[in-house]
Each structure stands twice: as structure tokens, then as C-alpha cells.
JSON list of C-alpha atoms in Angstrom, two decimals:
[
{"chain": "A", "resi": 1, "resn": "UNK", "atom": "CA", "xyz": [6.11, -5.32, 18.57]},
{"chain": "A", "resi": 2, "resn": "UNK", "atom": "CA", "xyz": [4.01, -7.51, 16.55]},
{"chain": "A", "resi": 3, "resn": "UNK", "atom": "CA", "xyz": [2.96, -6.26, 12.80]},
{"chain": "A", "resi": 4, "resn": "UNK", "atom": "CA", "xyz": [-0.27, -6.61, 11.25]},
{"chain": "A", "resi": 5, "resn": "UNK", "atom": "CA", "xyz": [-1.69, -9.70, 10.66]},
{"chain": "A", "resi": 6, "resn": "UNK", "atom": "CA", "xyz": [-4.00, -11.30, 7.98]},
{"chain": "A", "resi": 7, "resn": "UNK", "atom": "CA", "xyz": [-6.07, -14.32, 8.00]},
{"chain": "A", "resi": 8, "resn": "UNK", "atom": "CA", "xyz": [-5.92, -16.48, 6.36]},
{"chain": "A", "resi": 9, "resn": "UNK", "atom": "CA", "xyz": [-2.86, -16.38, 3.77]},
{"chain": "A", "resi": 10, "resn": "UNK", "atom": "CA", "xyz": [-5.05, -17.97, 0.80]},
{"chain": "A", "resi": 11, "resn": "UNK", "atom": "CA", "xyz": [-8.26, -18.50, 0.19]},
{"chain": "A", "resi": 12, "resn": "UNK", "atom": "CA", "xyz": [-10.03, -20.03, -2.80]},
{"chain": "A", "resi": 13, "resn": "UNK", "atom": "CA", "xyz": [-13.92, -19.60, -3.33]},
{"chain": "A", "resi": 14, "resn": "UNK", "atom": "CA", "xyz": [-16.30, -19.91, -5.98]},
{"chain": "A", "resi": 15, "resn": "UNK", "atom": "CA", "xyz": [-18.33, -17.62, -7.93]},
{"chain": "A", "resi": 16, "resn": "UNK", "atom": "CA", "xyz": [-21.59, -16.65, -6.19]},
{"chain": "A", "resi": 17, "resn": "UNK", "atom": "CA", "xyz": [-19.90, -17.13, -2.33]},
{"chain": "A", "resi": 18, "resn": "UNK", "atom": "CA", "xyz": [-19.28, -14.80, 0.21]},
{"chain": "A", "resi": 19, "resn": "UNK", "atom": "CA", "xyz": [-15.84, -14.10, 2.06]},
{"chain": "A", "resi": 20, "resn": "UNK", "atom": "CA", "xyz": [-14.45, -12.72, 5.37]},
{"chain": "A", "resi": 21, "resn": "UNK", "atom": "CA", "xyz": [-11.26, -11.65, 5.40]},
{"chain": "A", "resi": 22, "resn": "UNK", "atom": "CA", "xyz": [-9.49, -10.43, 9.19]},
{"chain": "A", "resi": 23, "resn": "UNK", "atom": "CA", "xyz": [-6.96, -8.04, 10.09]},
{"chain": "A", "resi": 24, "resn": "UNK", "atom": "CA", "xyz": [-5.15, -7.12, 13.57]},
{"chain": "A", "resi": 25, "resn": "UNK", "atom": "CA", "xyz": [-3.31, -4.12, 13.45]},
{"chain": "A", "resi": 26, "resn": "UNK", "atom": "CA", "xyz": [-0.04, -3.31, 15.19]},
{"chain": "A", "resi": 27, "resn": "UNK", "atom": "CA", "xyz": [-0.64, -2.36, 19.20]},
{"chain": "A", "resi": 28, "resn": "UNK", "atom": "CA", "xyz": [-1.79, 0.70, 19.29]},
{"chain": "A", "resi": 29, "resn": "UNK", "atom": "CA", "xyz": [-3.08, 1.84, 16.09]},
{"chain": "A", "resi": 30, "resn": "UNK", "atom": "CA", "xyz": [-6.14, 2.62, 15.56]},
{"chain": "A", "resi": 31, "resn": "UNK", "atom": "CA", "xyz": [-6.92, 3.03, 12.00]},
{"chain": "A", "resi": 32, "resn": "UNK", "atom": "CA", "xyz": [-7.65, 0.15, 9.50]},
{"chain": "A", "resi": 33, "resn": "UNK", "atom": "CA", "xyz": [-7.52, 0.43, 6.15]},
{"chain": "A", "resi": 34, "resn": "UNK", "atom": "CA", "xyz": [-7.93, -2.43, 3.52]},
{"chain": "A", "resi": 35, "resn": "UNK", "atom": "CA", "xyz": [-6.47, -2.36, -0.15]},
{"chain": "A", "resi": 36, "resn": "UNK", "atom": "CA", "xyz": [-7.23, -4.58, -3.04]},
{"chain": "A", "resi": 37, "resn": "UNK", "atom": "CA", "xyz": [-4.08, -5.33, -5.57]},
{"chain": "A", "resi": 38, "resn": "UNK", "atom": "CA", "xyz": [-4.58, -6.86, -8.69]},
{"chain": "A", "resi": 39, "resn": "UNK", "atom": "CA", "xyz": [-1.82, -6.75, -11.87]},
{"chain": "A", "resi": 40, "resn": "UNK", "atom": "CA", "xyz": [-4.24, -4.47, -13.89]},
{"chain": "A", "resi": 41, "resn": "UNK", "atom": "CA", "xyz": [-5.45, -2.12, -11.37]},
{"chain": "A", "resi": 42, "resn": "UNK", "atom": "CA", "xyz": [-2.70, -2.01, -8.77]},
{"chain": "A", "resi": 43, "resn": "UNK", "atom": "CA", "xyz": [-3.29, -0.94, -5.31]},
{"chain": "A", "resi": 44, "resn": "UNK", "atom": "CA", "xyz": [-6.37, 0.56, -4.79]},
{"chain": "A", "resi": 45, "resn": "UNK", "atom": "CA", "xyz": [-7.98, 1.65, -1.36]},
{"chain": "A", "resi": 46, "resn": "UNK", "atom": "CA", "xyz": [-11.15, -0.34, -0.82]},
{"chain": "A", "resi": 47, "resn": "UNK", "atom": "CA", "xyz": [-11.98, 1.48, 2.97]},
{"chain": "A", "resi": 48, "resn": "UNK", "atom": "CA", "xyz": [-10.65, 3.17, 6.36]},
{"chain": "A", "resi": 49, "resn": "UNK", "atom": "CA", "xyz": [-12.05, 2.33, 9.52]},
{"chain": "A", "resi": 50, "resn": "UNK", "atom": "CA", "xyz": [-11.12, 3.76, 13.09]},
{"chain": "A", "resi": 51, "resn": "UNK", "atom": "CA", "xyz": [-13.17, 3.92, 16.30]},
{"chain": "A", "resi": 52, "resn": "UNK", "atom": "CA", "xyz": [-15.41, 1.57, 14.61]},
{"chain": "A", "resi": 53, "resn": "UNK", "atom": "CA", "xyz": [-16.64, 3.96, 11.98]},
{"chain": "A", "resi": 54, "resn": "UNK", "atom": "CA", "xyz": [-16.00, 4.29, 8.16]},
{"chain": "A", "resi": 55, "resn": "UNK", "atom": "CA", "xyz": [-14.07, 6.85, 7.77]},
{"chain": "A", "resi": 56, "resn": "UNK", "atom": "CA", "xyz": [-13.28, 6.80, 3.75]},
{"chain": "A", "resi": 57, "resn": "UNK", "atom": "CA", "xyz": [-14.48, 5.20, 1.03]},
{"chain": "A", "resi": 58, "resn": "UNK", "atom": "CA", "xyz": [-12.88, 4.16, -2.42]},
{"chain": "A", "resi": 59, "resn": "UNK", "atom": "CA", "xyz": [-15.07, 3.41, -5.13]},
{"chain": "A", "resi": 60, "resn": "UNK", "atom": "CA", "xyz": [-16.52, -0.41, -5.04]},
{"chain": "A", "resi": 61, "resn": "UNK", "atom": "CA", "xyz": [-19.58, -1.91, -5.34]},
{"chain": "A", "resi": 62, "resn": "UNK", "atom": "CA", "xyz": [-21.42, -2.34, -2.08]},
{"chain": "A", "resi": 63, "resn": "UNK", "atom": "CA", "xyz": [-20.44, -6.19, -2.15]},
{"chain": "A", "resi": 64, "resn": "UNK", "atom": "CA", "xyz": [-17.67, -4.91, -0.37]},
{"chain": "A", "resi": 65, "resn": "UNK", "atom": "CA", "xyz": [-17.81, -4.07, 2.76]},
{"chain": "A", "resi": 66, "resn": "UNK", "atom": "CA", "xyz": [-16.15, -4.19, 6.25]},
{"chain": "A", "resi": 67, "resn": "UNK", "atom": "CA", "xyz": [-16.36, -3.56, 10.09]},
{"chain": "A", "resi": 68, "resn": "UNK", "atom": "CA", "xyz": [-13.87, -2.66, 13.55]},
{"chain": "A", "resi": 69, "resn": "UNK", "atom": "CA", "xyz": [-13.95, -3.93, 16.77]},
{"chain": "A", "resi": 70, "resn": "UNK", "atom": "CA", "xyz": [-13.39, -2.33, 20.02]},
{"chain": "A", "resi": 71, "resn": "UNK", "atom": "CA", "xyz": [-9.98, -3.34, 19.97]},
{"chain": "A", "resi": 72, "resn": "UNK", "atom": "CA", "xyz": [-9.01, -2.33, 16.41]},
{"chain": "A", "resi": 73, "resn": "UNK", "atom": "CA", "xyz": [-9.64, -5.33, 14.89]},
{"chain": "A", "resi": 74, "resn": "UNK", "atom": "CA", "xyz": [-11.29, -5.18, 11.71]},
{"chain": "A", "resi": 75, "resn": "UNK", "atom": "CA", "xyz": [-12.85, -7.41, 8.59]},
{"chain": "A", "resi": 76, "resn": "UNK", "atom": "CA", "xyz": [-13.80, -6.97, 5.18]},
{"chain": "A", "resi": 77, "resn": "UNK", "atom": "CA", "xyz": [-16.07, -8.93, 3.53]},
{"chain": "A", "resi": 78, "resn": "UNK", "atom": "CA", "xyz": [-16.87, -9.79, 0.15]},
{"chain": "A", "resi": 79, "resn": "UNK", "atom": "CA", "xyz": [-20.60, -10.69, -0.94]},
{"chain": "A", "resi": 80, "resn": "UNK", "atom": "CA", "xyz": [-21.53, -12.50, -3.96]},
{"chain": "A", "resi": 81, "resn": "UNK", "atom": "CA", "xyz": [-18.33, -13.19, -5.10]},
{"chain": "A", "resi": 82, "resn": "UNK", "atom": "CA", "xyz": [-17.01, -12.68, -8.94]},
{"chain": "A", "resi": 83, "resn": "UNK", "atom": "CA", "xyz": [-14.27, -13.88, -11.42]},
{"chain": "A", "resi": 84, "resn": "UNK", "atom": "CA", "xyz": [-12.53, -10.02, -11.11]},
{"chain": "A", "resi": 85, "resn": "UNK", "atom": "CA", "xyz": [-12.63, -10.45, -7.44]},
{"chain": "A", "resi": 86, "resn": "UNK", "atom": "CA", "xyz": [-9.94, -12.59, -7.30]},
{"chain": "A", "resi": 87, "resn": "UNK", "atom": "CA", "xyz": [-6.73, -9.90, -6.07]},
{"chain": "A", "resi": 88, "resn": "UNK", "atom": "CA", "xyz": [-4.58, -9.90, -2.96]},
{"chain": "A", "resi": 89, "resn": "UNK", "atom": "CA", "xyz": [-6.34, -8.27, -0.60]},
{"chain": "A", "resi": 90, "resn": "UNK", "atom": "CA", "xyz": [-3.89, -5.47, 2.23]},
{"chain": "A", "resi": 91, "resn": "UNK", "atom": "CA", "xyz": [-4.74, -4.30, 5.54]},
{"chain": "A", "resi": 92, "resn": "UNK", "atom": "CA", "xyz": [-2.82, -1.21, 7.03]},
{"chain": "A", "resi": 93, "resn": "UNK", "atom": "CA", "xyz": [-2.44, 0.23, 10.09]},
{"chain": "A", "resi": 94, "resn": "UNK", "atom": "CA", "xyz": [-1.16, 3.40, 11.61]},
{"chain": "A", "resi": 95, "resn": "UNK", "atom": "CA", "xyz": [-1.17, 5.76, 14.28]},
{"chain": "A", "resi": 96, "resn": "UNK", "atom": "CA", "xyz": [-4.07, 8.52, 13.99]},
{"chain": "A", "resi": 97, "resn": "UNK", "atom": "CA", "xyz": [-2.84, 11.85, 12.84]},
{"chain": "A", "resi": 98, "resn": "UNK", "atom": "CA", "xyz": [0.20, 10.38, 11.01]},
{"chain": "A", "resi": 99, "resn": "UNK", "atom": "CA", "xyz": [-0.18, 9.26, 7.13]},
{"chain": "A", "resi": 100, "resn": "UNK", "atom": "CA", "xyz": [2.98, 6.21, 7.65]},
{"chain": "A", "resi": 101, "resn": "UNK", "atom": "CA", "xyz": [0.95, 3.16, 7.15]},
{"chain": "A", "resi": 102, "resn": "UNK", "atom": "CA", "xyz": [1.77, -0.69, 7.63]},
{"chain": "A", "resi": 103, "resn": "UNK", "atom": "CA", "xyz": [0.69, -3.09, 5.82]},
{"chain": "A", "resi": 104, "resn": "UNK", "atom": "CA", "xyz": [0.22, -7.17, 6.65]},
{"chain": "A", "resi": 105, "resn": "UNK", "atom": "CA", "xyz": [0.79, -9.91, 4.57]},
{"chain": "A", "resi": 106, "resn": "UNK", "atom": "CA", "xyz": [-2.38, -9.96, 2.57]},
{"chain": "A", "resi": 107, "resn": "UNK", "atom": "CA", "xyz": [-4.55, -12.60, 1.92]},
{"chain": "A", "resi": 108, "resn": "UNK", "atom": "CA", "xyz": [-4.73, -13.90, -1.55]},
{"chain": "A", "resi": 109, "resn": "UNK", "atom": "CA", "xyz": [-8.24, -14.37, -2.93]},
{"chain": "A", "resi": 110, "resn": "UNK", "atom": "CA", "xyz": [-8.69, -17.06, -6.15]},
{"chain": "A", "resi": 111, "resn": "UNK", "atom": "CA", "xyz": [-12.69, -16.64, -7.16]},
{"chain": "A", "resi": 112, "resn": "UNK", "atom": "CA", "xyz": [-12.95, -20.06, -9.80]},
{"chain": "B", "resi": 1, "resn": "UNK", "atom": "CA", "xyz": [-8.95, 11.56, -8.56]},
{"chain": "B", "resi": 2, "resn": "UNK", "atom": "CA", "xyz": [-5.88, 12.28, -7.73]},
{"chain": "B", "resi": 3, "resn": "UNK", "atom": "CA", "xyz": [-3.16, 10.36, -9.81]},
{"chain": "B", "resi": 4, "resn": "UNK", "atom": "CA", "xyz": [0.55, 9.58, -9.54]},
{"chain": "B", "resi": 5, "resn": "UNK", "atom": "CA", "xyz": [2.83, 8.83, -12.01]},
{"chain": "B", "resi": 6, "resn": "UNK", "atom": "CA", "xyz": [5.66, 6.52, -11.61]},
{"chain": "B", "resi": 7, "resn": "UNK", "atom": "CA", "xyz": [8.34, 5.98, -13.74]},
{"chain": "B", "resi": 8, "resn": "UNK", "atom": "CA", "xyz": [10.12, 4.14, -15.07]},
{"chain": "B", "resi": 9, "resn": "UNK", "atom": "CA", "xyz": [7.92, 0.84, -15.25]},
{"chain": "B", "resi": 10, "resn": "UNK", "atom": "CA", "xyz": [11.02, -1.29, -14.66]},
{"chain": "B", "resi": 11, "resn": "UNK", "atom": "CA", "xyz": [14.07, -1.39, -14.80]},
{"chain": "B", "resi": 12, "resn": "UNK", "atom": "CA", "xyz": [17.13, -3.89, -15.21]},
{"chain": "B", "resi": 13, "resn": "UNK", "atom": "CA", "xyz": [20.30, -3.48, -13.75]},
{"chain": "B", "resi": 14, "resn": "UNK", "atom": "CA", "xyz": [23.66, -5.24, -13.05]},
{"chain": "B", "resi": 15, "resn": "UNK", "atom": "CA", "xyz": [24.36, -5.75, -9.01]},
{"chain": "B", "resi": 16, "resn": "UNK", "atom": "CA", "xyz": [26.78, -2.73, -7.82]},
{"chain": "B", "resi": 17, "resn": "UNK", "atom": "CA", "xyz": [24.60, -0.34, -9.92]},
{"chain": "B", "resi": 18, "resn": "UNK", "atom": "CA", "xyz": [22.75, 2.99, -8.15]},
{"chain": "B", "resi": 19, "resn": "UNK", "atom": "CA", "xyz": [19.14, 2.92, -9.14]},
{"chain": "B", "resi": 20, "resn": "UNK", "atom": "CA", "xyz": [16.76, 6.35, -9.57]},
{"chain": "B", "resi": 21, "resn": "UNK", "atom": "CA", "xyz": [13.29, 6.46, -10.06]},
{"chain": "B", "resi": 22, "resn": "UNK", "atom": "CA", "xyz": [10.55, 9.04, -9.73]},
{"chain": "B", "resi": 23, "resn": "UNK", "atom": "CA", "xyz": [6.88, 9.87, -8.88]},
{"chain": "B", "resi": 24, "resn": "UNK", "atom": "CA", "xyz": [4.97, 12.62, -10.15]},
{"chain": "B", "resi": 25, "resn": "UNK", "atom": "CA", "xyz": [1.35, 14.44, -9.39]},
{"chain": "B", "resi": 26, "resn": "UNK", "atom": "CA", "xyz": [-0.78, 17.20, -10.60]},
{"chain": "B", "resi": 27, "resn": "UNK", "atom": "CA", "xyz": [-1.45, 18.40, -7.12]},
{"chain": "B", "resi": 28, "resn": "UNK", "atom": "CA", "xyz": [1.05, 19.15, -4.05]},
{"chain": "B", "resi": 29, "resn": "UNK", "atom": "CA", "xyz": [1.23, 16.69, -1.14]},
{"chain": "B", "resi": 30, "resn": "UNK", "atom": "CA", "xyz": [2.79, 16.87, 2.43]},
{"chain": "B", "resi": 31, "resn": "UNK", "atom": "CA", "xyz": [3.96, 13.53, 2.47]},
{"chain": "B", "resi": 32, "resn": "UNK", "atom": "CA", "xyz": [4.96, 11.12, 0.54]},
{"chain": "B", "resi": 33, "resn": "UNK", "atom": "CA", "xyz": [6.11, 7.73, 1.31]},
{"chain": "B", "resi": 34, "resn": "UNK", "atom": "CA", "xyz": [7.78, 4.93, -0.44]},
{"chain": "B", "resi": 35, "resn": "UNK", "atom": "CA", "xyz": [7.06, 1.52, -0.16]},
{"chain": "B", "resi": 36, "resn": "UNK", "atom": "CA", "xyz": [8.93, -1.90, -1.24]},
{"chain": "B", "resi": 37, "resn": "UNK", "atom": "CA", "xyz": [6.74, -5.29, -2.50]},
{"chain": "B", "resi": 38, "resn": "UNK", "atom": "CA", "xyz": [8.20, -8.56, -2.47]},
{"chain": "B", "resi": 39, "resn": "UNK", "atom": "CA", "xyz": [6.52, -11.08, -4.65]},
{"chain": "B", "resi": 40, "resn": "UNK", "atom": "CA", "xyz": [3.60, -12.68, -2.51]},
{"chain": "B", "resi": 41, "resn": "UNK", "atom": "CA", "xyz": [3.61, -10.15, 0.51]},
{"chain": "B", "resi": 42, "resn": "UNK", "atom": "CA", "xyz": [2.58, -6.85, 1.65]},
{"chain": "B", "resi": 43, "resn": "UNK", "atom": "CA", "xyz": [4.26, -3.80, 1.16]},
{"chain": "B", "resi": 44, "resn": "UNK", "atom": "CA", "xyz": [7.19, -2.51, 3.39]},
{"chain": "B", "resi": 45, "resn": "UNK", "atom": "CA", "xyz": [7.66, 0.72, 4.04]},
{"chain": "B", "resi": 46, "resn": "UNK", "atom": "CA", "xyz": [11.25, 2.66, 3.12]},
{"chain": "B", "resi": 47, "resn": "UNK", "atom": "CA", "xyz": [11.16, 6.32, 3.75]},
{"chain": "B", "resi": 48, "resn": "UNK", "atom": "CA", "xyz": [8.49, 8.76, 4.86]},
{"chain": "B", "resi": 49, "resn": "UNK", "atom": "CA", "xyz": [8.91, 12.16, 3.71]},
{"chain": "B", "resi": 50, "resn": "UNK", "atom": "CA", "xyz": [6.73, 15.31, 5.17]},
{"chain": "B", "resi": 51, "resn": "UNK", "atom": "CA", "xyz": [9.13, 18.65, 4.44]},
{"chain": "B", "resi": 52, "resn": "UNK", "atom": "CA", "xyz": [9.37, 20.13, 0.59]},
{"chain": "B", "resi": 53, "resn": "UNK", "atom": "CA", "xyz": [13.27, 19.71, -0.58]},
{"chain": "B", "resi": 54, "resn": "UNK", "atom": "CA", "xyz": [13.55, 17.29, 2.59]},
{"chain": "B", "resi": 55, "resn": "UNK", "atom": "CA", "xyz": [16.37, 14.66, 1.64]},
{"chain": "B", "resi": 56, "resn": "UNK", "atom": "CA", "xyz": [16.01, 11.08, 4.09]},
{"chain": "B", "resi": 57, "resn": "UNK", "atom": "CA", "xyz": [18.12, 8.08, 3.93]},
{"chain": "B", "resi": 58, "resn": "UNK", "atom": "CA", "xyz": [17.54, 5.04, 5.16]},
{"chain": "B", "resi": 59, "resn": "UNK", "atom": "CA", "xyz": [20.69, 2.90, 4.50]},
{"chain": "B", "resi": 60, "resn": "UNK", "atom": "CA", "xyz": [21.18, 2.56, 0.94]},
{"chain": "B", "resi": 61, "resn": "UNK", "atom": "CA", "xyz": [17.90, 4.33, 0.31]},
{"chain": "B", "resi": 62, "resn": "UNK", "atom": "CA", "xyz": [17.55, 7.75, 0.04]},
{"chain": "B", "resi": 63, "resn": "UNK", "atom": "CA", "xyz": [14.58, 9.63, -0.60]},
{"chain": "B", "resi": 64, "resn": "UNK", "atom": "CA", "xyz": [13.84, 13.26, -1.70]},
{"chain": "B", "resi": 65, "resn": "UNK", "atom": "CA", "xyz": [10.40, 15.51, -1.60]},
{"chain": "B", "resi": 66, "resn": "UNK", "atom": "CA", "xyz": [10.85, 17.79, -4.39]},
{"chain": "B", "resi": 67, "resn": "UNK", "atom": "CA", "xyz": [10.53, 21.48, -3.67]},
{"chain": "B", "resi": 68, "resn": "UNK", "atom": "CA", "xyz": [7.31, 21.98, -5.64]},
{"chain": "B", "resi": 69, "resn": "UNK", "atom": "CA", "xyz": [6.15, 19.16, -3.27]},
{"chain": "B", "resi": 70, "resn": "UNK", "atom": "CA", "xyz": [4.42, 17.07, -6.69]},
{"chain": "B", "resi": 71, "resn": "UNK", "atom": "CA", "xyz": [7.15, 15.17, -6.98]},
{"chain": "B", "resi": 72, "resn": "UNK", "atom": "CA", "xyz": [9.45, 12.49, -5.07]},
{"chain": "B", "resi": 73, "resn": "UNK", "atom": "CA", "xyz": [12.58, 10.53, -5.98]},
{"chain": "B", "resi": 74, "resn": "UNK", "atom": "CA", "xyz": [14.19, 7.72, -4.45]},
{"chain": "B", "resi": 75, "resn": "UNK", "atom": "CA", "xyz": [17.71, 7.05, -5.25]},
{"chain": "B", "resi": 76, "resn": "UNK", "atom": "CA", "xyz": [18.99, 2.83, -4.20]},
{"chain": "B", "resi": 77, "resn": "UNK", "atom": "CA", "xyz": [22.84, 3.09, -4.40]},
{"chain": "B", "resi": 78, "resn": "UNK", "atom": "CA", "xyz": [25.02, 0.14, -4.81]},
{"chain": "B", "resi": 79, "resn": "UNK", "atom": "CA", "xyz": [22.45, -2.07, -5.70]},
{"chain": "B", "resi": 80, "resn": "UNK", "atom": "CA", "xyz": [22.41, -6.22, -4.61]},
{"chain": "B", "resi": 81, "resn": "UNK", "atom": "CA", "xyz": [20.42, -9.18, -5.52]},
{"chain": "B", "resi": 82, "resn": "UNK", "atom": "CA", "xyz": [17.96, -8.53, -2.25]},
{"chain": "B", "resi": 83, "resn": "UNK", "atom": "CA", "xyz": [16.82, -5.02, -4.09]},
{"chain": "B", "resi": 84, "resn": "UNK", "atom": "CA", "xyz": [14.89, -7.19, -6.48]},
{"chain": "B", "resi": 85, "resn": "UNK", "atom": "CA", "xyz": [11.07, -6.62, -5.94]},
{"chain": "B", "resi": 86, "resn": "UNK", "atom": "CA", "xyz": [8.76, -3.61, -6.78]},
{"chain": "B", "resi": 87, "resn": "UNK", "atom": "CA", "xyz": [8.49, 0.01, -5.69]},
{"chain": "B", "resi": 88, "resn": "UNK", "atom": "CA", "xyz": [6.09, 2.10, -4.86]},
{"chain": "B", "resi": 89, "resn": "UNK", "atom": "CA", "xyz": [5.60, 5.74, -4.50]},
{"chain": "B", "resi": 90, "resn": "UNK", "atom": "CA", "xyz": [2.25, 6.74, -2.22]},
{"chain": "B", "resi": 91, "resn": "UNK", "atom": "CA", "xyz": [0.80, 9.98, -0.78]},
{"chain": "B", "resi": 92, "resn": "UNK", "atom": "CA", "xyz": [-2.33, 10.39, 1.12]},
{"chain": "B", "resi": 93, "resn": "UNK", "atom": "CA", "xyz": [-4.94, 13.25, 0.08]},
{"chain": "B", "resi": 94, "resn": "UNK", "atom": "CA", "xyz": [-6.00, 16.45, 2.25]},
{"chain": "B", "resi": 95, "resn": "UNK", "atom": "CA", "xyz": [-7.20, 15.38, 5.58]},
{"chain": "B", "resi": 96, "resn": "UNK", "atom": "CA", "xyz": [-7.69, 11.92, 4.80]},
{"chain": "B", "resi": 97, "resn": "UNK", "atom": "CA", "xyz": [-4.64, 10.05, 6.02]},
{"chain": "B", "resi": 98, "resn": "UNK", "atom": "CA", "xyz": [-5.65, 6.80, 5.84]},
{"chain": "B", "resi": 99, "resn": "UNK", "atom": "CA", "xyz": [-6.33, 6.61, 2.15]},
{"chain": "B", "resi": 100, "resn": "UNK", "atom": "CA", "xyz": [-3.09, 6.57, -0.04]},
{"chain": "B", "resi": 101, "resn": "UNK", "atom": "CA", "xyz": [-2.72, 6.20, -3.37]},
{"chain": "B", "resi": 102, "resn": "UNK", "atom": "CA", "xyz": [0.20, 5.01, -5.13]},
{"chain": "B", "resi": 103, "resn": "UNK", "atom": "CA", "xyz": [1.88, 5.20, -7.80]},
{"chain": "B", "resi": 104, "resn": "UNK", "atom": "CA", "xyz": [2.03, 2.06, -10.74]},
{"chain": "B", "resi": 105, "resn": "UNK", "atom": "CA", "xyz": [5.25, 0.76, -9.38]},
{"chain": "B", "resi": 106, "resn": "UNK", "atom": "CA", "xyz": [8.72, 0.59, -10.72]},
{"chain": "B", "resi": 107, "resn": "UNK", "atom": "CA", "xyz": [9.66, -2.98, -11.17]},
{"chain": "B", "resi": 108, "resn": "UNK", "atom": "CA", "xyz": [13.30, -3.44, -10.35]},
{"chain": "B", "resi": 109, "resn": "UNK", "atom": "CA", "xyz": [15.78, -6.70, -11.39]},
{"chain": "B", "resi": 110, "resn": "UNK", "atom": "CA", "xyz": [19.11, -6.91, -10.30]},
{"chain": "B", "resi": 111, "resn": "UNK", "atom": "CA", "xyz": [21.27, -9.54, -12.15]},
{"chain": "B", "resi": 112, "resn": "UNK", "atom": "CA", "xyz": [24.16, -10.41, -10.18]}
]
């Protein structure tokens, strides 16, 4: 069974810019969530999404924001992009009704 | 918000060593899960725990949800060089699954 993948890997943008960011969950699961990681903050939970709906929230600006597809699929997008923006950015997967999630790769955002 | 405390921040050890570290909340969970980061990529997950005074292994790795279910521990016996990377503890809140929060990390080195 395939994990969850994140395109791309790397990304570098400047100030100002806008970013998408994709994620395809493992076969099966439903629910999306994305995570930003940065050294100072660590891993904090940016949104959940499943049957196309946000279902949580963490607490970023609006810049931030994200969408599913029919088929699980989801992005996250990043509007007017700044210095402190710059993190490796998770998607996770799992199965509704159970909390173990999976995460991808990442993709690893520079903002210059 | 909720808030987990993980300790120790990191920790250096000789290979063949058994490694213990901890997580810690003000308010009671029904799961908690521990992942492992590798520089550079997402994080894996090790054990999932759902039952107070529950005790899970997973090779090396064994995990325990502490009986007043707001704390973990996860105990890496005979330690090699391919321990090296960062742990995390992680629990998700009430109903909402697919939000976790973690824990700062424990940071562990293993000098063969």
C-alpha cells in the first residue's frame, strides 16, 4: 500500500508569492490533515479536512488555507507569502474514527 | 490549549544503552501515540496506545499509557546507531481526532 505523498519535496519562493502545496493520502483514508514544523514552534496543526469539509482549525492567519477532492486528495495553500513562512510543511492521513495518523514526506518551504 | 510536556530535550547515549523518556499533560487522553523524525522527513509512527496502564512493544520499542492516562513513556532498549533522530509524543483532543498535538521532542544521539 502506497503512503502519503507530498509534492513537491522543496520549494523556494519569494516574499509577497503565493504557494500550493499537494497531498495524496494512503488508499482509503479519508481525513487530511496538514502540519507546519519549524525549529521554534515545532509541529503545529495548521487544518483537517475530510469529505471535503474543514473539519478543525489551528490558529493561522487566513493566508493559509486549503481544500479536498472527491478522492481525498487535498492542498494547502499559502497566500502572500512571508520570511516566518518558511517551515516544512506535513500532511497526514488516517482512517475516520481512529486518532493513528500518517504522515508524508513534507515539503520544505524556503520564503527569501 | 492543551499542552504536552516532553522530556528530556535530548539525550546522548553510547550504542547498547536502553533509552527512557516521557510525556506529560494537564488533562487525560485516550490515546497517545509516539512518533519517530528523521532529519529531512516526516514523522513515523512507533506505538499507538488507547487503554490506561496499557504496556505495547513494538520491537525494541515499548510504550506505556500511564494509569492516570496524562502521561506516556516510551522505553528504546539496546540502543544502535539507526535510533538516532527525534521523538515525539502526540495525543489528539476530545472528539477531534485529526488534530494532534505533540510534545517538543526528545532529541536522541547514539555514539557508536
Amino acid at each position: 500500500k502506497a503512503g502519503v505523498t507530498q509534492t513537491p519535496r522543496y520549494l523556494i519562493k519569494t516574499r509577497g508569492q503565493q504557494v500550493t502545496l499537494s497531498c495524496s493520502p494512503i488508499s482509503g483514508h479519508r481525513s487530511v490533515s496538514w502540519y507546519q514544523q519549524t525549529p521554534g514552534q515545532g509541529l503545529q496543526f495548521l487544518f483537517e479536512y475530510f469529505s471535503e469539509t474543514q473539519r478543525n482549525k489551528g490558529n493561522f492567519p487566513g493566508r493559509f488555507s486549503g481544500r479536498q477532492f472527491s478522492n481525498s486528495r487535498s492542498e494547502m495553500n499559502v497566500s502572500t507569502l512571508e520570511l516566518g513562512d518558511s517551515a516544512l510543511y506535513l500532511c497526514a492521513s488516517r482512517q475516520l474514527m481512529n486518532t493513528e495518523a500518517f504522515f508524508g514526506q513534507g515539503t520544505r518551504l524556503t520564503v527569501v | 490549549g492543551q499542552q504536552l510536556n516532553q522530556s528530556p530535550q535530548s539525550m546522548f547515549i553510547q550504542e547498547g544503552e536502553d533509552v527512557s523518556m516521557n510525556c506529560t499533560s494537564s488533562s487525560i487522553f485516550n490515546t497517545w501515540l509516539w512518533y519517530k523524525q528523521d532529519p529531512g522527513e516526516g514523522p513515523v509512527l512507533l506505538i499507538a496506545l488507547y487503554k490506561a496502564g496499557e504496556l505495547t512493544s513494538n520491537g525494541r520499542l515499548t510504550a506505556q499509557f500511564g494509569i492516570t492516562r496524562k502521561d506516556s513513556f516510551l522505553n528504546i532498549s539496546a540502543s544502535i546507531p539507526s535510533d538516532v533522530g527525534i521523538y515525539f509524543c502526540a495525543n489528539a483532543g476530545g472528539t477531534s481526532y485529526g488534530k494532534l498535538t505533540f510534545g517538543q521532542g526528545t532529541i536522541l544521539t547514539v555514539h557508536p
